[in-house]
Short mmCIF file of C-alpha atoms and ligand atoms in Angstrom, two decimals:
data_model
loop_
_atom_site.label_atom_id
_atom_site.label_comp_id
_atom_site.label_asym_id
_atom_site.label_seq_id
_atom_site.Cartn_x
_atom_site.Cartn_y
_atom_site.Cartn_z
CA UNK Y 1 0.00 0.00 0.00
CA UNK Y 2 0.85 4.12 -0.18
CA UNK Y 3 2.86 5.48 1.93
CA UNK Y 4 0.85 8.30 3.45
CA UNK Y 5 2.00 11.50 2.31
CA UNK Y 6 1.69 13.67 5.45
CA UNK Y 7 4.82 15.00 7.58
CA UNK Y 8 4.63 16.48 11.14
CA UNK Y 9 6.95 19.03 11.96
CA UNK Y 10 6.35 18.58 15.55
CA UNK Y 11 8.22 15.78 17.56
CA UNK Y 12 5.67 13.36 19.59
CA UNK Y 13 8.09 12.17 21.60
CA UNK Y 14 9.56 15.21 23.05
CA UNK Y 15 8.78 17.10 26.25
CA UNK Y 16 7.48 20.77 26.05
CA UNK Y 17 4.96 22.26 23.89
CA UNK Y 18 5.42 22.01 20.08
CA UNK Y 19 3.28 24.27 17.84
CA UNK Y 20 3.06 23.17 14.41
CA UNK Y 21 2.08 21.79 11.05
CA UNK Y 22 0.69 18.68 10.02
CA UNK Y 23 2.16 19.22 6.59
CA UNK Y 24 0.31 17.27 3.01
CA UNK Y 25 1.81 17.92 -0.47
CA UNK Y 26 -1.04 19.74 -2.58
CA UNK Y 27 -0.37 20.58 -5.47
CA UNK Y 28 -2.89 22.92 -7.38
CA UNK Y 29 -3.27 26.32 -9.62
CA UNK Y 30 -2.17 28.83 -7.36
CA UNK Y 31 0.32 26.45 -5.58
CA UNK Y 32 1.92 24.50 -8.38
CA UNK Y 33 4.55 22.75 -5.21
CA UNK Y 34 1.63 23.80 -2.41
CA UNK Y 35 0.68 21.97 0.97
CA UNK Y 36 -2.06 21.98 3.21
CA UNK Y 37 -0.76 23.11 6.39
CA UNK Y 38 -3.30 21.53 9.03
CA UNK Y 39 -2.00 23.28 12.65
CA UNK Y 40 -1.20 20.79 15.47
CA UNK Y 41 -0.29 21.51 18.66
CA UNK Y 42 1.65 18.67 21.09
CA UNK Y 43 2.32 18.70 24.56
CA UNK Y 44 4.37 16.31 26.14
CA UNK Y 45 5.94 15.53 30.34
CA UNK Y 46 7.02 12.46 30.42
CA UNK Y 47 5.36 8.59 30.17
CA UNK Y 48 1.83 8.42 30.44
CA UNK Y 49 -1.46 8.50 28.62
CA UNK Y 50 -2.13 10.28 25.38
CA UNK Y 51 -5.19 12.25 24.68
CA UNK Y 52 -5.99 13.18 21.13
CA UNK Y 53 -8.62 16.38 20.73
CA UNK Y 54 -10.08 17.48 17.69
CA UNK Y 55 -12.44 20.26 16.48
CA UNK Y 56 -13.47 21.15 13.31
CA UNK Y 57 -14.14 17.32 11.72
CA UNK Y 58 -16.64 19.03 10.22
CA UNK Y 59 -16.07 22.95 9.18
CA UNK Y 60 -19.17 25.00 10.46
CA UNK Y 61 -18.67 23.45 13.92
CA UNK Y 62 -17.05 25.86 16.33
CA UNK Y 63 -17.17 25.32 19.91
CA UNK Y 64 -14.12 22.14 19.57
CA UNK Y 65 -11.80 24.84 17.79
CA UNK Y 66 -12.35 27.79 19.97
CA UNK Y 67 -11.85 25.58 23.40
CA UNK Y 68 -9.21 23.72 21.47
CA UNK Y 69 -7.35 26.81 20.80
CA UNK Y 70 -7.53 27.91 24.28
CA UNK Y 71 -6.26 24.77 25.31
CA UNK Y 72 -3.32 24.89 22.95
CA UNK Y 73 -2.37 28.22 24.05
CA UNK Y 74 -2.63 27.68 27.93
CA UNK Y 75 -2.23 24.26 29.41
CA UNK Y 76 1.18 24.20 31.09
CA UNK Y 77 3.54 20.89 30.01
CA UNK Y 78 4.29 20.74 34.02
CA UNK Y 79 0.64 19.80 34.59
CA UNK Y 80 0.64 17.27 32.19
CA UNK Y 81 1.87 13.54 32.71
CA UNK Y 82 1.57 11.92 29.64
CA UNK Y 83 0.73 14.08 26.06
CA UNK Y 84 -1.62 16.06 24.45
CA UNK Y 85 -2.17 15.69 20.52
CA UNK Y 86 -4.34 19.10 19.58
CA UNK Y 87 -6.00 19.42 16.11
CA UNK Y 88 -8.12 22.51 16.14
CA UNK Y 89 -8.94 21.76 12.68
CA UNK Y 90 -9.21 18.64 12.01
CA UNK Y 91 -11.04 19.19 8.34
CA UNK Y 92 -9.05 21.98 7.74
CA UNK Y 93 -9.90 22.97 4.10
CA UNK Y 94 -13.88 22.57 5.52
CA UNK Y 95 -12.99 25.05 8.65
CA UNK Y 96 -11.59 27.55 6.14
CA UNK Y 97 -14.62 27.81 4.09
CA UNK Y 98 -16.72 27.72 7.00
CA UNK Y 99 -18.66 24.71 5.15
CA UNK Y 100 -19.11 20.92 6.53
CA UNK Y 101 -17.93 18.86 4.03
CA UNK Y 102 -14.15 20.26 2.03
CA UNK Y 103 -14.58 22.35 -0.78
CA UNK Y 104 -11.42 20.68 -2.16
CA UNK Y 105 -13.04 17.18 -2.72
CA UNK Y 106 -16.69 17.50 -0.80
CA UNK Y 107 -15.22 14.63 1.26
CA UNK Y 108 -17.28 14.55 4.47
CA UNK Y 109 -14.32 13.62 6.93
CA UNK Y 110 -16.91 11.68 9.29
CA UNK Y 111 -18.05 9.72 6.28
CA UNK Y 112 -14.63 8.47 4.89
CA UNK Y 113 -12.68 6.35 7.42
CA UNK Y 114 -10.33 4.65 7.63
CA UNK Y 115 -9.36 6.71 4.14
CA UNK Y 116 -6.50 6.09 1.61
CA UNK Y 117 -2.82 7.12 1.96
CA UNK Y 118 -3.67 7.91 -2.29
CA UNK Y 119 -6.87 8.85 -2.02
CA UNK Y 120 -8.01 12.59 -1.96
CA UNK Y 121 -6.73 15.46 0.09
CA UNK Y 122 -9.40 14.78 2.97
CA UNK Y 123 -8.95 10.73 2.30
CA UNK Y 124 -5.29 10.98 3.56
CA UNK Y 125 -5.88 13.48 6.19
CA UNK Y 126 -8.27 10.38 7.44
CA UNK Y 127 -6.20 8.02 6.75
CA UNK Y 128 -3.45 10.00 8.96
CA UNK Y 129 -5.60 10.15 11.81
CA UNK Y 130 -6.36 6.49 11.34
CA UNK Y 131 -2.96 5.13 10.78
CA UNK Y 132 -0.66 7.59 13.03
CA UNK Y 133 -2.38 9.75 15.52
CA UNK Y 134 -5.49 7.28 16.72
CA UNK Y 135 -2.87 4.54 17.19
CA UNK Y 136 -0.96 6.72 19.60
CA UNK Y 137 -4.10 7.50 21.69
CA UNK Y 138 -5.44 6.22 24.47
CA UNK Y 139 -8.11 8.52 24.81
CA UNK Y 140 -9.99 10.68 21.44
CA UNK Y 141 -12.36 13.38 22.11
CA UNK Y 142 -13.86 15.39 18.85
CA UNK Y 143 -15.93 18.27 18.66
CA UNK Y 144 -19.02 18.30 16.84
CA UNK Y 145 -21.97 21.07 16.85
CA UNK Y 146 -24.80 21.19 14.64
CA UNK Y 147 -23.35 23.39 12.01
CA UNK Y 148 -25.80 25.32 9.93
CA UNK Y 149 -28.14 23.17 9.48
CA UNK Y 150 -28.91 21.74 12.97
CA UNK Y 151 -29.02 22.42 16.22
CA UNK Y 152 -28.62 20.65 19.88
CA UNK Y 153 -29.01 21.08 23.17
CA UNK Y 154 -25.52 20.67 24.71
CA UNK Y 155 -24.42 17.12 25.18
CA UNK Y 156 -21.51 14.72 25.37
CA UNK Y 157 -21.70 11.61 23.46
CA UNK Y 158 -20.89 7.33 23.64
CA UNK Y 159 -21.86 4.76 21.18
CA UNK Y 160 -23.07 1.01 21.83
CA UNK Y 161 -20.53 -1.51 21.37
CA UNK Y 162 -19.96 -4.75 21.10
CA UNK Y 163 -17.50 -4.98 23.60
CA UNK Y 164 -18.82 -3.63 26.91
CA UNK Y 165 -16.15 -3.40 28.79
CA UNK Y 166 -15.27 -0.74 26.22
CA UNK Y 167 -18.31 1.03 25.96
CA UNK Y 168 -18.17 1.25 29.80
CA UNK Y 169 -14.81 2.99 29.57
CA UNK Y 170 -16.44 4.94 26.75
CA UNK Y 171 -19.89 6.17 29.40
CA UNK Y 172 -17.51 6.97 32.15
CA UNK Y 173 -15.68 9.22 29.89
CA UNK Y 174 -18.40 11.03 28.89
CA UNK Y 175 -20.01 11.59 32.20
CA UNK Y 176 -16.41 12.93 33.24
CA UNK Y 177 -17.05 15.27 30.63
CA UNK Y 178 -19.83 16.29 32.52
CA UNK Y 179 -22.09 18.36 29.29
CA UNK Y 180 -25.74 19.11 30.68
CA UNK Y 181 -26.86 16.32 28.96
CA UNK Y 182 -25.03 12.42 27.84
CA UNK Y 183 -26.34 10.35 25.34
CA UNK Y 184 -25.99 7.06 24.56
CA UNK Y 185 -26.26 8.30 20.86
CA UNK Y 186 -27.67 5.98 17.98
CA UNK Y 187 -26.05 7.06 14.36
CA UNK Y 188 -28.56 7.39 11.94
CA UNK Y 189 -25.35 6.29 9.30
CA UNK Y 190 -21.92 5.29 10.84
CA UNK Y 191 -20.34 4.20 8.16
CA UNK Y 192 -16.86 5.37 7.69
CA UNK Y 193 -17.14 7.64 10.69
CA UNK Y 194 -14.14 8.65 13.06
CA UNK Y 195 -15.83 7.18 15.78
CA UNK Y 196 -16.12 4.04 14.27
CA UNK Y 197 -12.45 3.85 13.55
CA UNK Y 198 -11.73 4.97 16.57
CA UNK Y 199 -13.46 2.56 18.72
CA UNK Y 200 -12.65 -0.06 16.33
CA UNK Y 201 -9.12 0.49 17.68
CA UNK Y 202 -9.98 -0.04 20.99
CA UNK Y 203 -9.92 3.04 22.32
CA UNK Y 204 -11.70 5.45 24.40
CA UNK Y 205 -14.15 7.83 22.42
CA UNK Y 206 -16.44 10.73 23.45
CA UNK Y 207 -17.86 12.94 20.66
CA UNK Y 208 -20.46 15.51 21.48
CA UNK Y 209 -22.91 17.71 20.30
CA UNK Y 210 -22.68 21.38 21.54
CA UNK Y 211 -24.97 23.73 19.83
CA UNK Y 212 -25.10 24.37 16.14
CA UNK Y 213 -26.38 26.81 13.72
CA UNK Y 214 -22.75 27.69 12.48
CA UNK Y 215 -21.96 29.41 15.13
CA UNK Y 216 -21.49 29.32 19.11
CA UNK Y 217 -22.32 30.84 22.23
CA UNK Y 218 -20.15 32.06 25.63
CA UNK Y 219 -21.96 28.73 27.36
CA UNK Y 220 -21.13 26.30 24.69
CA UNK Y 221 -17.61 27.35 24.29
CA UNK Y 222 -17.61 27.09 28.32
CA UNK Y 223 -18.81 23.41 28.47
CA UNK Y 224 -16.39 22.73 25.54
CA UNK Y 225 -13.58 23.98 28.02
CA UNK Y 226 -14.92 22.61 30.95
CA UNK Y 227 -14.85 18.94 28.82
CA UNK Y 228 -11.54 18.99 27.99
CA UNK Y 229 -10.20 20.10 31.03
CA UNK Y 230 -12.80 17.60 32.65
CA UNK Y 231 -11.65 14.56 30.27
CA UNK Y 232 -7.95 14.99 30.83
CA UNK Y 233 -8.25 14.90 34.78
CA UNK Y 234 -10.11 11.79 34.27
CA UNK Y 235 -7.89 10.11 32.10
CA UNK Y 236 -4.88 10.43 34.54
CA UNK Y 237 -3.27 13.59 32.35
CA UNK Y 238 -3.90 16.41 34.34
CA UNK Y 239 -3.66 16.72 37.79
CA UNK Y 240 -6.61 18.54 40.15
CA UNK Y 241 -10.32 18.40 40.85
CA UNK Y 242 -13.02 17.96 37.31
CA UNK Y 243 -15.43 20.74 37.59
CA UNK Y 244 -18.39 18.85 37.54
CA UNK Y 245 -21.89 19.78 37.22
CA UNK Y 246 -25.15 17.93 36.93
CA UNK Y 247 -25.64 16.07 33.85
CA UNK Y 248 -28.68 14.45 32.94
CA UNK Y 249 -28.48 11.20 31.27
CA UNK Y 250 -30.29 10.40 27.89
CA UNK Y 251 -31.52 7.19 25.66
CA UNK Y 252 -32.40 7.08 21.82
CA UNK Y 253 -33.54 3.41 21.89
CA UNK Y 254 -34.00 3.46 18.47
CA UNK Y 255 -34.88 5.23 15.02
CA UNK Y 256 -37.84 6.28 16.29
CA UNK Y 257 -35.85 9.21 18.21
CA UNK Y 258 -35.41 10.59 14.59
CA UNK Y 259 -38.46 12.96 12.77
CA UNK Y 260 -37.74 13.60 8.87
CA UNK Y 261 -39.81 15.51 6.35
CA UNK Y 262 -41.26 14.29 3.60
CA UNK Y 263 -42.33 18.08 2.39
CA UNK Y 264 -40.56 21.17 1.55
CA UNK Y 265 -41.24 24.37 2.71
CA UNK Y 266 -41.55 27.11 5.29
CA UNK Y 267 -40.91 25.49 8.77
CA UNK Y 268 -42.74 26.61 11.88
CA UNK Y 269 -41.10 25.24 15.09
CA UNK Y 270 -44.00 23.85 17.54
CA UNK Y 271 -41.59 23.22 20.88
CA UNK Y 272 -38.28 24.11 21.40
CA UNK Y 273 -34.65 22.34 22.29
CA UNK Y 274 -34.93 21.05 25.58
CA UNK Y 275 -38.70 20.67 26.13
CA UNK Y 276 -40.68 17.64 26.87
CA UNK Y 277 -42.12 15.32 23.83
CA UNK Y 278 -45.08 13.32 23.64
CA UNK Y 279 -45.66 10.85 21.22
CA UNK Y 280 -47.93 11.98 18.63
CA UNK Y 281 -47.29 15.89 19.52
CA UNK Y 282 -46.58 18.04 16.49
CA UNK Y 283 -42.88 19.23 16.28
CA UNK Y 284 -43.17 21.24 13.64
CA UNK Y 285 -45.41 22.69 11.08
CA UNK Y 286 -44.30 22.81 7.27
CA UNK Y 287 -45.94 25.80 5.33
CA UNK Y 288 -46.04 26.12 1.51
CA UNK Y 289 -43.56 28.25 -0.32
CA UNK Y 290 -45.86 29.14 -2.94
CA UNK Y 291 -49.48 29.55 -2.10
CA UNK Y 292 -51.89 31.21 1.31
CA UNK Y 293 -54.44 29.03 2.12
CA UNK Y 294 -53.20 25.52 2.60
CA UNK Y 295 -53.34 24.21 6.20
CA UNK Y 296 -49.75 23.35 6.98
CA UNK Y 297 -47.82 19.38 7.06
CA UNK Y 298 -47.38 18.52 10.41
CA UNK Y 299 -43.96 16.82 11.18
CA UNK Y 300 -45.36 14.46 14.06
CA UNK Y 301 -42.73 12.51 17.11
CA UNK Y 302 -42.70 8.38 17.31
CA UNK Y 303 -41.85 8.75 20.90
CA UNK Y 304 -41.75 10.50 23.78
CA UNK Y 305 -38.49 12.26 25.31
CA UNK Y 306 -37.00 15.90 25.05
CA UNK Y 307 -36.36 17.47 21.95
CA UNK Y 308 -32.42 17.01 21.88
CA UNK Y 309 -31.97 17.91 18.39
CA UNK Y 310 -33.27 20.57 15.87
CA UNK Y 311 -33.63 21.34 12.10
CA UNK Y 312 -32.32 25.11 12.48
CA UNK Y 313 -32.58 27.12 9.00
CA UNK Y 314 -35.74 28.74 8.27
CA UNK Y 315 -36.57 26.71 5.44
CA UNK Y 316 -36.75 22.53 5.29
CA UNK Y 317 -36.84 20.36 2.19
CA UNK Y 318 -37.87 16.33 1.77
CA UNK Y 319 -35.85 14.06 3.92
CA UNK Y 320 -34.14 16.64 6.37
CA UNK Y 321 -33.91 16.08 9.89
CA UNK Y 322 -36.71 17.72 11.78
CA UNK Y 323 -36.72 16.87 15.15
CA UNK Y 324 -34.32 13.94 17.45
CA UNK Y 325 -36.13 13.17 20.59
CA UNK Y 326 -34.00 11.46 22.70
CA UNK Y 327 -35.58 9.72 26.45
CA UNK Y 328 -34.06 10.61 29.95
CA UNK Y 329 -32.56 7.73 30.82
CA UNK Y 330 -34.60 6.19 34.11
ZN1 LIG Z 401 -20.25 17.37 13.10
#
């Protein structure tokens, strides 16, 4: 197979904190001998666990690279035991253009694991990840939000697995991350997703979902923070207290959680993120584009829960996510 293309000019295996470049060959019209210069950030003291952080997997998801950033610039190598592998930007050409899939290839990076050392630009940045940086880990958190075209109430996130003792390892993670809310979350697609790889390797994953609507807010930039800062105690890394808070605990059972329209059109919002669901209660309202005087489609919920998940432009078309209800857990 390919060697993958991609260099790091940061040292893993040194002490201190190393700012740099993970660095991929690219060449294209206004770069004839380019590269994609994806930023890392490494901080090392000694043996001991690794973390791995990344924002920014998708590009109009902001809360992971603001707190990621922060974390870069401030956490002191003499409080670490062990290393910290930052990628702010984990989809960087995406992150640029402030879109979620890259403009370069319209890879979506959570779509395309374990990727191909001579694949596409985004296929080797996956394959990367797959084949250098998730290896090293013992621990992977990554960001996700919304982005423009949903939005969340703030929670952290573990998967069913097969092996339990893993997916135990996996919960108690995520509770140490202590977001209002943690979800045992059921992928309506996980094929070729990080977190697939990821646990695949056996290691620990928490992903979350933060907010959305392409941008973020004081409070979920401050859970963000309080995660990471939360996860690395946890995992050994970082010495002190976790700042924990209450989180309450949530179920999707199965695709029933999930509400998708089958219209397009105007959409009216009938509860908001956060509030209690009945089954059978009207989530939203779809309105014609074109006409007055047609009673509106009514986008109904399978179950009963709290609306954990939101279609956030104005206007919906067939097959979008409407609503995700997901159940507090008993
Ligand atoms: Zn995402």
């Amino acid at each position: 197979m390919a060697k993958n293309p991609i260099t790091s000019t940061v040292p893993f295996d040194e002490d201190g904190v190393h700012h740099g470049f993970l660095r991929l060959p690219y060449s294209h019209d206004l770069s004839a001998w380019g590269s994609l210069m994806v930023p890392i950030c490494v901080i090392r003291n000694g043996d001991g666990p690794t973390a791995l952080l990344t924002g920014a997997n998708h590009g109009d998801e902001y809360e992971g690279p603001v707190a990621l950033q922060h974390t870069a610039l401030t956490l002191a190598p003499q409080t670490v035991s062990g290393r910290v592998i930052i990628v702010p930007y984990f989809n960087y050409p995406a992150f640029r253009s402030a879109t979620r899939t890259s403009p370069i290839d319209k890879a979506n990076m959570n779509r395309i694991f374990p990727g191909k050392p001579d694949g596409t630009v985004s296929e080797k940045i996956a394959h990367y990840f797959h084949e250098v940086l998730v290896p090293m880990a013992d621990v992977v958190l990554d960001f996700h939000s919304g982005g423009r075209t949903l939005d969340f109430i703030p929670f952290a996130a573990a998967h069913v697995l097969d092996d339990k003792a893993q997916q135990a390892r996996c919960e108690a993670a995520m509770e140490a991350f202590a977001a209002p809310y943690s979800t045992l979350l059921l992928e309506i697609d996980n094929v070729g997703m990080f977190d697939s790889d990821v646990e695949a390797q056996g290691k620990v994953f928490v992903s979350t979902e933060l907010g959305g609507g392409g941008t973020a807010t004081a409070r979920s930039i401050g859970i963000a923070k309080r995660g990471i800062h939360n996860l690395l105690v946890h995992s050994g890394i970082v010495a002190g207290e976790p700042e924990a808070g209450p989180s309450t605990r949530l179920d999707m059972p199965d695709m029933d959680c999930f509400v998708f329209s089958e219209n397009e059109g105007l959409i009216e919002p009938m509860i908001d993120l956060g509030e209690p669901v009945e089954a059978g209660a009207t989530v939203a309202r779809i309105w014609p584009m074109d006409r007055t005087g047609l009673a509106p489609v009514v986008c109904l919920a399978k179950t009963d829960g709290i609306l954990a998940g939101r279609h956030f432009p104005g206007l919906v078309t067939g097959g979008d996510c409407v609503a995700m209800i997901a159940k507090i857990a008993e």
